[in-house]
mmCIF file of C-alpha atoms in Angstrom:
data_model
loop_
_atom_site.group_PDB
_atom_site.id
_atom_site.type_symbol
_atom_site.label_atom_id
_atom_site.label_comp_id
_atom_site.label_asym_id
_atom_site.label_seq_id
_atom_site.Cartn_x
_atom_site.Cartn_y
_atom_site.Cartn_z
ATOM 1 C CA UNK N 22 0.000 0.000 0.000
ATOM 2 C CA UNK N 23 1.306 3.536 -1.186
ATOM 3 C CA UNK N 24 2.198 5.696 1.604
ATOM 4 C CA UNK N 25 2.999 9.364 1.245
ATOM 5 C CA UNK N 26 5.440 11.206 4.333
ATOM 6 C CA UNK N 27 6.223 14.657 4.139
ATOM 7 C CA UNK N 28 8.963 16.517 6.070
ATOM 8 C CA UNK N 29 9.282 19.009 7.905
ATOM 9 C CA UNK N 30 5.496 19.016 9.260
ATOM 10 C CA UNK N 31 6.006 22.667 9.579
ATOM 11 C CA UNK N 32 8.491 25.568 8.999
ATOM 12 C CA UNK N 33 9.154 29.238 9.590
ATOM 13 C CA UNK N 34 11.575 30.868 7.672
ATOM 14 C CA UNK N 35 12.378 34.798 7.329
ATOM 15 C CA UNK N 36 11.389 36.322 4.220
ATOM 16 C CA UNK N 37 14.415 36.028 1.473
ATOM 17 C CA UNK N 38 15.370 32.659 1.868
ATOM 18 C CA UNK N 39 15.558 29.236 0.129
ATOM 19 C CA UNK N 40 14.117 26.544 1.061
ATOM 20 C CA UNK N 41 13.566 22.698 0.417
ATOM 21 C CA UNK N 42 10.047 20.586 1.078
ATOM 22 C CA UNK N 43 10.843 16.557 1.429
ATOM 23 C CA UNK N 44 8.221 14.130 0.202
ATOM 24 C CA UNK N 45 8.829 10.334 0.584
ATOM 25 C CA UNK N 46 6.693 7.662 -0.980
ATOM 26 C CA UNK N 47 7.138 4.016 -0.265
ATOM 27 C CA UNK N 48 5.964 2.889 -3.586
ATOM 28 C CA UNK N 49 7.636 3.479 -6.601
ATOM 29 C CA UNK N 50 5.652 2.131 -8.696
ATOM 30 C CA UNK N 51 3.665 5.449 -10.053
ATOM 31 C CA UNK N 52 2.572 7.489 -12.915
ATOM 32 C CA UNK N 53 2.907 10.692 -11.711
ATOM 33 C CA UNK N 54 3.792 13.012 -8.445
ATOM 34 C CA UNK N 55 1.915 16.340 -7.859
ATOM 35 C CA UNK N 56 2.418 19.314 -5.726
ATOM 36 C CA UNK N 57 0.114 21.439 -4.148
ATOM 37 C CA UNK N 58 -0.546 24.277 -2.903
ATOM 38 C CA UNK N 59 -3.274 24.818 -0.085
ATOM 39 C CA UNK N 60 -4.660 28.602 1.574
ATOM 40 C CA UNK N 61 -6.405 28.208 4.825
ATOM 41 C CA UNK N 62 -10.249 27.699 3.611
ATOM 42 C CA UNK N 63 -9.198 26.940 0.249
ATOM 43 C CA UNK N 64 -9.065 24.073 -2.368
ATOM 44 C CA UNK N 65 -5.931 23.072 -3.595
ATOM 45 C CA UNK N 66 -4.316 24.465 -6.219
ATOM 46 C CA UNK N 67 -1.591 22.499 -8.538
ATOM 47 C CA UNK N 68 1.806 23.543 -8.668
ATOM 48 C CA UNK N 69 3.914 21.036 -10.449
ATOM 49 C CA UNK N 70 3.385 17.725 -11.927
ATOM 50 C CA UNK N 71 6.194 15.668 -12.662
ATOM 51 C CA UNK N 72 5.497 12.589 -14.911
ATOM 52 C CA UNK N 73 7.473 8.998 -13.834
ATOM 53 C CA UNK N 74 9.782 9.632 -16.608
ATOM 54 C CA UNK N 75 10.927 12.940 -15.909
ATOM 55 C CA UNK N 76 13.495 14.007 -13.258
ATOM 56 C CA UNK N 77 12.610 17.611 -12.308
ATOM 57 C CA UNK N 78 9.797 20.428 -13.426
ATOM 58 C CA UNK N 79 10.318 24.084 -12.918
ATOM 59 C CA UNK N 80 7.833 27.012 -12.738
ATOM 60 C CA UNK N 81 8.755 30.216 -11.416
ATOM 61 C CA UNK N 82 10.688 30.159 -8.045
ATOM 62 C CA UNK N 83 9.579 26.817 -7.988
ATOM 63 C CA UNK N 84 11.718 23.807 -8.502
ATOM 64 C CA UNK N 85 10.673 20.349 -7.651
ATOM 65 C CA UNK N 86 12.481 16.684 -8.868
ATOM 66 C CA UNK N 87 11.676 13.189 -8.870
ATOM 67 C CA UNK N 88 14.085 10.574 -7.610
ATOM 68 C CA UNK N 89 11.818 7.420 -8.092
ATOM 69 C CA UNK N 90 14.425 4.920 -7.027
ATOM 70 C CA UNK N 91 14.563 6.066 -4.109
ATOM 71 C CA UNK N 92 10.667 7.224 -3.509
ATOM 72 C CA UNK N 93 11.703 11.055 -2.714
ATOM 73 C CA UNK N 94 10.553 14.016 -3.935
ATOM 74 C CA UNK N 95 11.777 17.624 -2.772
ATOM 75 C CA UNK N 96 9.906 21.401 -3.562
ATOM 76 C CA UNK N 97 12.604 24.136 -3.668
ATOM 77 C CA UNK N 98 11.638 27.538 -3.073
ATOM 78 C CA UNK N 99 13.560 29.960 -4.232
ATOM 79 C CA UNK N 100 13.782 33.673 -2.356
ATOM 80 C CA UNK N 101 10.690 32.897 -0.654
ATOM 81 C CA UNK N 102 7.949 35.582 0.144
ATOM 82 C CA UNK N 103 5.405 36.170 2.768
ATOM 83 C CA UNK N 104 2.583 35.045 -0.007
ATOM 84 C CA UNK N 105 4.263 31.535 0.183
ATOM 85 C CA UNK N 106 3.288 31.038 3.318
ATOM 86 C CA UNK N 107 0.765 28.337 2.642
ATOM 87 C CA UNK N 108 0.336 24.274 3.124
ATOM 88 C CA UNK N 109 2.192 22.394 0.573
ATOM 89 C CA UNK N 110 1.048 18.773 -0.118
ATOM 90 C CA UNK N 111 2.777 16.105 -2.581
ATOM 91 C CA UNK N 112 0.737 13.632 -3.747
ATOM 92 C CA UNK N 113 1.708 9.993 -5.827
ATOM 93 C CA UNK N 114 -0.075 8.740 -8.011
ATOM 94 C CA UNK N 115 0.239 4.884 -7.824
ATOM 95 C CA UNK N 116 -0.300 2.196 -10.255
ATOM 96 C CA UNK N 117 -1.912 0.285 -8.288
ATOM 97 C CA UNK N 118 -5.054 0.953 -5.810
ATOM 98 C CA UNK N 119 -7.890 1.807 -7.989
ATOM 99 C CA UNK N 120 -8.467 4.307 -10.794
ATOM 100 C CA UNK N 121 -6.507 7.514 -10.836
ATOM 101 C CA UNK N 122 -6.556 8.051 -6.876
ATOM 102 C CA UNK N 123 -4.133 10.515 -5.584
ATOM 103 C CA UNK N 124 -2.425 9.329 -2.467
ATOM 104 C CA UNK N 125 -1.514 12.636 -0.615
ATOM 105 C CA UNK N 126 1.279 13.522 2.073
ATOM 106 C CA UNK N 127 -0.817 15.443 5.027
ATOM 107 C CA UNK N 128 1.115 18.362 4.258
ATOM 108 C CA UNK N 129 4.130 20.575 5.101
ATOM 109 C CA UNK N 130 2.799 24.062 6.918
ATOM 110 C CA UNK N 131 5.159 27.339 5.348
ATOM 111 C CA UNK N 132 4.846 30.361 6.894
ATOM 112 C CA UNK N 133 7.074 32.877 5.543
ATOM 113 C CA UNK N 134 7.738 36.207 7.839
ATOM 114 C CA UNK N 135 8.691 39.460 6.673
ATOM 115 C CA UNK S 3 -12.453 30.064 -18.150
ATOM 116 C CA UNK S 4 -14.732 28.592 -14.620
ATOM 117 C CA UNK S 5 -12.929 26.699 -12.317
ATOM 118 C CA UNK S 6 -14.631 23.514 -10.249
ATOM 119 C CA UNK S 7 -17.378 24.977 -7.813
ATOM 120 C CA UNK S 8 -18.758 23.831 -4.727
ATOM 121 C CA UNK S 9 -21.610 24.229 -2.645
ATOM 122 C CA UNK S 10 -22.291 25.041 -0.007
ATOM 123 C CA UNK S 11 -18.638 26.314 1.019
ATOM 124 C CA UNK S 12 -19.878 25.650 4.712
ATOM 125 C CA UNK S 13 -22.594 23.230 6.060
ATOM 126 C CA UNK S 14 -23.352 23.133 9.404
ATOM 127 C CA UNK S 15 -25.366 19.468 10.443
ATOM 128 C CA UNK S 16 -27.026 18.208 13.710
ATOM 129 C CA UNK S 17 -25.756 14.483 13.966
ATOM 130 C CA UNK S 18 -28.343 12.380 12.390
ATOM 131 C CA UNK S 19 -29.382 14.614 9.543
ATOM 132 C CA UNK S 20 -28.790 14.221 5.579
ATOM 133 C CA UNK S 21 -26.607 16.112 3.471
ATOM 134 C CA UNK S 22 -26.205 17.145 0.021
ATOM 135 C CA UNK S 23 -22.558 18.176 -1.388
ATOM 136 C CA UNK S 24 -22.880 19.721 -4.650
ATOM 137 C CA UNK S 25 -20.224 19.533 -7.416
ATOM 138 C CA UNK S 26 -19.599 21.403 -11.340
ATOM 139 C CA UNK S 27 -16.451 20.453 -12.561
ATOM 140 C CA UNK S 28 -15.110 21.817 -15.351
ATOM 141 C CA UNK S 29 -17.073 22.091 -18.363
ATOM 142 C CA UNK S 30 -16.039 18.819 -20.941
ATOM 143 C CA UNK S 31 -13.853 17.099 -17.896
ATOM 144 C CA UNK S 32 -14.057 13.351 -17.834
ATOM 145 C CA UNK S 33 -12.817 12.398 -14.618
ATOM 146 C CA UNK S 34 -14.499 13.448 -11.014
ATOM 147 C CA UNK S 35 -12.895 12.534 -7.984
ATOM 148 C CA UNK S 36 -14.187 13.259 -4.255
ATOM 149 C CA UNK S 37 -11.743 13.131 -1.086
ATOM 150 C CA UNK S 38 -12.375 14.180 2.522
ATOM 151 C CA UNK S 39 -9.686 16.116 4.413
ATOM 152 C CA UNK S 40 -9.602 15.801 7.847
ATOM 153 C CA UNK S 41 -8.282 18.843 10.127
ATOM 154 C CA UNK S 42 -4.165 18.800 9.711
ATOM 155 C CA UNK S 43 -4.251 16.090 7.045
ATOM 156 C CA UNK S 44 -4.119 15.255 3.644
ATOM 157 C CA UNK S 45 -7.072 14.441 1.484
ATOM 158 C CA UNK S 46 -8.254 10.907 1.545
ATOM 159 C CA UNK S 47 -9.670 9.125 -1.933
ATOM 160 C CA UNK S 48 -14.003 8.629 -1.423
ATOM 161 C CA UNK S 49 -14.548 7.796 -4.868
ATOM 162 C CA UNK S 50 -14.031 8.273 -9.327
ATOM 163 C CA UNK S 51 -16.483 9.057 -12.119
ATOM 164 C CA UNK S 52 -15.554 9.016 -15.440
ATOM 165 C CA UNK S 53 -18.599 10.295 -17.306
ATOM 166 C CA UNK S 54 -21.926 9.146 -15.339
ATOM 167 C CA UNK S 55 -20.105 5.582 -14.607
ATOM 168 C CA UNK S 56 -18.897 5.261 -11.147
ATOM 169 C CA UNK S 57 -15.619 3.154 -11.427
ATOM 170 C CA UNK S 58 -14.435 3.581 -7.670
ATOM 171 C CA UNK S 59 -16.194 3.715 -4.985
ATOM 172 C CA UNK S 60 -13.767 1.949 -2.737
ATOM 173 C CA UNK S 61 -13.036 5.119 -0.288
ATOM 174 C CA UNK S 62 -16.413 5.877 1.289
ATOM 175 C CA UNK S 63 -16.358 4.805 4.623
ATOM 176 C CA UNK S 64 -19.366 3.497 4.879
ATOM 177 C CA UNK S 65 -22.800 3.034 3.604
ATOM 178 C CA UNK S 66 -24.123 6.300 4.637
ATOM 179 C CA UNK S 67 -21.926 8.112 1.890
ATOM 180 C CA UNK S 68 -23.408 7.864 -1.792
ATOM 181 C CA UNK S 69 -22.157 9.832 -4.897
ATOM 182 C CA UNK S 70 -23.781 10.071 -7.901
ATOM 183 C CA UNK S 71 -23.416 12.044 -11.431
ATOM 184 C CA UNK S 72 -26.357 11.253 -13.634
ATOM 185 C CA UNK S 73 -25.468 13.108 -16.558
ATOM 186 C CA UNK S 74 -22.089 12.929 -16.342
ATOM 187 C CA UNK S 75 -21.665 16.945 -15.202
ATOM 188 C CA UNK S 76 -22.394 18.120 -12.002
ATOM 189 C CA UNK S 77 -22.096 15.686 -9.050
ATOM 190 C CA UNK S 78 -23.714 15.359 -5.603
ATOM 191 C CA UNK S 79 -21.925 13.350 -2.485
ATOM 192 C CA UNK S 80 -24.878 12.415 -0.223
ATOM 193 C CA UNK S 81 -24.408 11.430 3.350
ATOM 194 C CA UNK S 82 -26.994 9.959 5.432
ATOM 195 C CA UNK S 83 -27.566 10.099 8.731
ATOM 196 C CA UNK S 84 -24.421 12.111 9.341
ATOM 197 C CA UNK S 85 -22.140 11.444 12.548
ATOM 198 C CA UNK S 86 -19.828 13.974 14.482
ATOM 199 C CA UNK S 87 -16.840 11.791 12.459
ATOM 200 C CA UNK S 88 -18.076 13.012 9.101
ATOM 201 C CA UNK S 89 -16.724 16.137 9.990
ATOM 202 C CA UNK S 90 -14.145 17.410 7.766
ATOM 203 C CA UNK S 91 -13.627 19.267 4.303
ATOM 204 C CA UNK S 92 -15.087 17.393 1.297
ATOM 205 C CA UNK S 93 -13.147 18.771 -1.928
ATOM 206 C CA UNK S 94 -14.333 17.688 -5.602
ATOM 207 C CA UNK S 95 -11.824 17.454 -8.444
ATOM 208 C CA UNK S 96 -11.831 17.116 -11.974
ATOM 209 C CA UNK S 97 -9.305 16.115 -14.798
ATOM 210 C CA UNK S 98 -10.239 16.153 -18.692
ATOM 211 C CA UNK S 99 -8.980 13.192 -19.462
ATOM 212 C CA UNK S 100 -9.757 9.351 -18.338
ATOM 213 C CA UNK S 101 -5.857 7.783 -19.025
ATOM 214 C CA UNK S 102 -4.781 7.111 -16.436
ATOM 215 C CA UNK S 103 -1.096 8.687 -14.668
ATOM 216 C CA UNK S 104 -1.637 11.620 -17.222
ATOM 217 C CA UNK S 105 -4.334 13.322 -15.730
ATOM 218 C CA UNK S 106 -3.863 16.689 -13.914
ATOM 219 C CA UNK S 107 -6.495 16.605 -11.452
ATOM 220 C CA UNK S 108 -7.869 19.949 -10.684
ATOM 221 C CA UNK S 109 -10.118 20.659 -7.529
ATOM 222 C CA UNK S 110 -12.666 22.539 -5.958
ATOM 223 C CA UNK S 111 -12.580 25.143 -3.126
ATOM 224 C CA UNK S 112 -14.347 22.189 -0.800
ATOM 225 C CA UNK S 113 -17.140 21.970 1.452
ATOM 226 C CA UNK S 114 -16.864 22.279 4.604
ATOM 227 C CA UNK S 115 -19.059 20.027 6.979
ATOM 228 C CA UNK S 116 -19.360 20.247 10.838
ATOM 229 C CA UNK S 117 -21.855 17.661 12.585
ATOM 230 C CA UNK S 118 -22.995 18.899 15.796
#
C-alpha cells in the first residue's frame, strides 16, 4: 500500500530565503507526483506535476524533482515571500489501488515572515 | 475560463441529519474525484467518475456516503444520517482526461461540513 510522508510538518523561515520541502513515498511504482498548494479555507491548487519519466519540473521560483528509485521528492523555493506562506502537499499517483486516486502527504505548513 | 465549484462552502449538520454536497467540474472534464480532508491532514480518496459511470467507490467509509453524477456533469456526495466523524472538508476534483497517470487533477474550493 502507497504511503505518502512529508517533512518538515512545519516551517518558519524569514522572508528572502531558500528553502527545500521533502516528500517520501514508499511505492515506486507510479505514474505521476503532484504538488500542491493549499490557503487556509481553500481548495488546492496544482503547482507542479512531474510525470514517472521525468526528473525535475520548474515554474517560477519553484523547482521540484523526482528521484523514483529512491521514492523522494523535494519542492525548492527559491527567495521565498510572505505570499508563500501556505500548506504544501505532494501527492503519488500509484499504479496500483484503484483508478486515478491521488495518495496525498498530510502536508508541510510554510509560513514565511517578513 | 470557470474553475470547479462547490456548494455550499460551509454546512453546518445536527448528527443524524442528511446532506447534500454539490459539485460542477469543469465544463467537458471526464474524470471526477471526491476526497475528505480531515483537520491537519491530507485528502483521503471517497470515490471516481468518469462520465456518469462510477468506477471507484472503494473510499467511502461506509454506507451512509453515496455519490452520484447522472449526466455525467455536475455531481452530488450524499451522506446519510451524518455522525460527528463526518466532519471534515469534502473537496471535488476534476481532470479532462480518463488515461490514467496523465491526468492533472484539478479541484474545488471544498465543502466544509461540521456535525454537531
Amino acid at each position: 500500500k502507497q504511503e505518502v510522508t512529508q517533512i518538515p510538518a512545519a516551517l518558519s523561515v524569514p522572508e528572502g530565503e531558500n528553502l527545500v520541502l521533502n516528500c517520501s513515498f514508499t511505492d515506486s511504482a507510479i505514474y505521476n507526483l503532484q504538488w500542491f498548494r493549499q490557503d487556509p479555507g481553500k481548495g488546492l491548487t496544482s503547482l507542479l506535476l512531474i510525470q514517472s519519466s521525468q526528473r525535475e519540473q520548474t515554474s517560477g521560483r519553484l523547482n521540484a524533482s523526482l528521484d523514483k528509485s529512491s521514492g523522494r521528492s523535494t519542492l525548492y523555493i527559491a527567495a521565498s515571500q510572505p505570499g508563500d506562506s501556505a500548506t504544501y502537499l505532494c501527492a503519488a499517483f500509484p499504479f496500483s489501488g484503484g483508478y486515478n486516486k491521488l495518495i496525498f502527504g498530510a502536508g508541510t505548513r510554510l509560513a514565511v515572515h517578513p | 475560463g470557470a474553475g470547479v465549484s462547490q456548494s455550499p462552502r460551509y454546512k453546518v449538520a445536527k448528527r443524524g441529519q442528511d446532506v447534500a454536497l454539490r459539485c460542477d467540474p469543469i465544463s467537458g472534464h471526464v474524470s471526477l474525484f471526491w476526497y475528505q480532508q480531515a483537520l491537519g491532514q491530507g485528502p483521503e480518496f471517497l470515490t471516481y467518475f468518469q462520465n456518469e459511470a462510477q468506477l471507484d467507490k472503494s473510499g467511502l467509509p461506509s454506507d451512509r456516503f453515496f455519490a452520484e453524477r447522472p449526466e455525467g456533469s455536475v455531481s452530488t456526495l450524499k451522506i446519510q444520517r451524518t455522525q460527528q466523524e463526518d466532519s471534515a472538508v469534502y473537496l471535488c476534483a476534476s481532470s479532462p482526461m480518463a488515461r490514467r497517470g496523465y491526468n492533472e487533477q484539478f479541484f474545488g474550493p471544498g465543502t466544509r461540513l461540521t456535525v454537531l
